[in-house]
Amino acid sequence: MQSADLVRLAFRGLTRRAVRTTLTVLGIVVAVASMVIFLSLGEGIRKVFRDELGAVGPDLQVSINGINQSGPPIANVPQSLAVQLEAKSKEYGFKSVTPVVYAVRSGGFDPAQSYLFYTYPAKQGTADIIPNAEIAQGRAMNAADEGKLVAVVGSKAAKNGNFKLGSDVRYNRRNFFKVIGILKESGGFSDSFILVPLTTMQKAQGLEGKVSVVAIKLDDPGSAKAVAERVKKDFDVEAQTQSDFLKILDRAVSVSDAIRFGISLISLIVGGLAVANTVMMGVFERTREFGTMRAIGAKPSFVRNLVLLESLILSVLGGIGGVILGYGGILIVNWYTQNLASINAAALTGRLIGFALLISLILGLLAGLLPARNAGRIAITDALGRN
Amino acid sequence: MLKAEGISKIYPSGESMVTALEPFSHTFSPGQVTAIVGPSGSGKSTLLNLLAGFDKPTAGQVIHQTPQQTTNLTQLLEGDKARYRLENFGFVFQNYNLMSILSAQENVEFPLTLLGIPVKERLERSRAMLASVGLERRTGHFPSQLSGGEQQRVAICRALVTNANLILADEPTGNLDSKTGAGILELLLGPAREGRTVILITHDAEVAARADVRLYLRDGRLERVEQREGATV
């Protein structure tokens, strides 16, 4: 028998109980869609960081213990390190050396009210930190703002916090920063930044003379790895390149991928059991039919393959539907995160589509194995109702 | 020609053994219709299962001879036996056993599909076969849309479409009224006139009377063999 005939027969077998088949496929669709949406978050975050880091991130980040996956580092780097590094600018090929303090204000259950404070010497200007940044309203920070309670806010942060020129941005009970400028929307991370003069934040945190990292831009970004090694050796500090940072991030996202996949595995198992149940019921109902096929001359392997194929068709249809529904879900997630932070937090990548279809295929295979084995072993005499 | 040589069947039943068929030997000749007759539990179906290779005999062997080859069915592996049935045997069942998901034509096509016959040829052969039993206008109908007699005619077409040289029919008229049953019987007698071997299981005396040879079974034993007047063995 040709494969096309077998596929046709399998489809006929499935359409015999169209409602049951449709419900089973829908079960798989929902299971795969939830997996796709869950895992698309990891893919999206990776993509965002890859795209954004080159634009916003420095070539090197120098800190005491290195930046790990636990979040923004605490300010424990002596600011004098920045001065020492700047002194070596020519020798090491530094384009700029910027002491930076990161700070996060959590908005609790409302992510729209969480802000990332990116603080650096006010005299440095915005271009070193956010290339192509333009002021939409008000003005940029200048040297005179150092130590003052002022802030320049990104467009998304302004929208989410409803900040206008002259508004107060609350950092903690005692410290409110007056908005002196609002940036134009750039469509990235920086839209959610709140830029504050370095010493202002150091005072607010009570950590004068300390910074989170020293951010370095290089004349030749291609030499980042070699320069990082030299800095580490010469200054006994951690120096991480963008690539190091991406690796850390990838590790963190991978762990979170595993957790999210674990959660979605529950729905996949339920979907798989639904397929197994449908196929098993089909085998039970069609025992006589399979017996007739065998009597006429179909080999046991033919019946086995037919049942397995039905299971695979169910799961692959569910997988395709799941990817399509998942894509719909991703669009909704991205609509939300675009409004929140100008980023697409979820992404449907080729490898995610491939993974979803592969999982569906494995699901169908596993769900169909037992019913197929049983169908192949049907005794003709029993199936035909004899003896 | 199909030869049963001392085939028997003993089933375990709890701790005891039940003899469903005592050693049975008979040669089913080409061009003849043989009816296996007997009451329920006489061993007719057991005998058919063994002859068709659906079940393995406890002892003895079933040998099928064609001008081209001699095959001991008892010694074939399951897959090979299936293939042998496909190429040489045709089956007709009391409950028609058509596949409900396939149309009349697709049911007839099914064994040709298993044989790997190209689509065009199997369409032509199945249409011609259905036309020969007067079902040319019912080719696209599904079994649920056909009467019992029509379904059995489709089943006979399915049995004959591969040019099988042995037709095994289990109570082919059992579920039909006498008029329809007579028509079906005529269709089954036809292949014998063409030189094929036809074996019928029946408990209907009228059907049995049309057979060339009648094997009477009782309690798993061949009680007697009758030959229709004028029939040649």
mmCIF file of C-alpha atoms in Angstrom, chain A residues 1-2 5 8-9 12-13 16 286 288-289 292-300 302 380-381 384 386-387, chain B residues 11 45-46 48-49 54 78-79 82 85-86 91 93 95 97 99-102 106 110 113-114 122 158 170:
data_model
loop_
_atom_site.group_PDB
_atom_site.id
_atom_site.type_symbol
_atom_site.label_atom_id
_atom_site.label_comp_id
_atom_site.label_asym_id
_atom_site.label_seq_id
_atom_site.Cartn_x
_atom_site.Cartn_y
_atom_site.Cartn_z
ATOM 1 C CA MET A 1 0.000 0.000 0.000
ATOM 2 C CA GLN A 2 1.237 3.458 -0.844
ATOM 3 C CA ASP A 5 -3.450 5.595 0.708
ATOM 4 C CA ARG A 8 -6.141 8.850 3.424
ATOM 5 C CA LEU A 9 -7.368 5.865 5.384
ATOM 6 C CA ARG A 12 -11.087 8.687 7.208
ATOM 7 C CA GLY A 13 -10.688 6.852 10.494
ATOM 8 C CA ARG A 16 -15.572 8.950 11.585
ATOM 9 C CA ARG A 286 -13.115 -0.635 15.172
ATOM 10 C CA ARG A 288 -14.203 -5.788 13.899
ATOM 11 C CA GLU A 289 -13.030 -3.494 11.118
ATOM 12 C CA THR A 292 -11.762 -7.663 8.671
ATOM 13 C CA MET A 293 -8.727 -5.853 7.288
ATOM 14 C CA ARG A 294 -6.480 -8.541 8.720
ATOM 15 C CA ALA A 295 -8.745 -11.301 7.361
ATOM 16 C CA ILE A 296 -8.702 -9.789 3.886
ATOM 17 C CA GLY A 297 -4.924 -9.697 3.918
ATOM 18 C CA ALA A 298 -3.616 -6.656 5.786
ATOM 19 C CA LYS A 299 -0.497 -7.458 7.767
ATOM 20 C CA PRO A 300 -0.401 -6.729 11.521
ATOM 21 C CA PHE A 302 -0.390 -2.298 8.452
ATOM 22 C CA ILE A 380 -8.773 -12.146 13.651
ATOM 23 C CA THR A 381 -11.061 -14.787 15.115
ATOM 24 C CA LEU A 384 -14.723 -11.161 13.663
ATOM 25 C CA ARG A 386 -16.012 -15.937 16.264
ATOM 26 C CA ASN A 387 -15.118 -18.370 19.029
ATOM 27 C CA TYR B 11 -8.996 -24.988 23.251
ATOM 28 C CA SER B 45 -16.585 -21.655 12.101
ATOM 29 C CA THR B 46 -13.551 -23.262 13.734
ATOM 30 C CA LEU B 48 -13.304 -22.037 8.418
ATOM 31 C CA ASN B 49 -10.847 -20.209 10.709
ATOM 32 C CA PHE B 54 -7.102 -17.057 10.869
ATOM 33 C CA GLU B 78 1.617 -14.177 10.262
ATOM 34 C CA GLY B 79 2.722 -11.489 7.784
ATOM 35 C CA ALA B 82 -1.770 -12.245 5.417
ATOM 36 C CA ARG B 85 -4.705 -14.561 1.843
ATOM 37 C CA LEU B 86 -4.643 -11.233 0.048
ATOM 38 C CA PHE B 91 -13.880 -13.650 2.097
ATOM 39 C CA PHE B 93 -18.992 -12.627 6.037
ATOM 40 C CA ASN B 95 -22.435 -9.367 8.744
ATOM 41 C CA ASN B 97 -18.022 -6.537 7.438
ATOM 42 C CA MET B 99 -15.560 -0.675 6.392
ATOM 43 C CA SER B 100 -17.996 2.004 7.452
ATOM 44 C CA ILE B 101 -15.573 4.850 6.694
ATOM 45 C CA LEU B 102 -15.201 3.789 3.069
ATOM 46 C CA GLU B 106 -13.463 2.127 -1.765
ATOM 47 C CA PHE B 110 -9.337 -1.952 -0.451
ATOM 48 C CA THR B 113 -4.894 -0.963 -2.472
ATOM 49 C CA LEU B 114 -3.189 -3.433 -0.139
ATOM 50 C CA ARG B 122 -8.060 -0.267 -9.150
ATOM 51 C CA ARG B 158 -14.443 -7.169 -2.582
ATOM 52 C CA ASP B 170 -19.382 -17.579 6.333
#
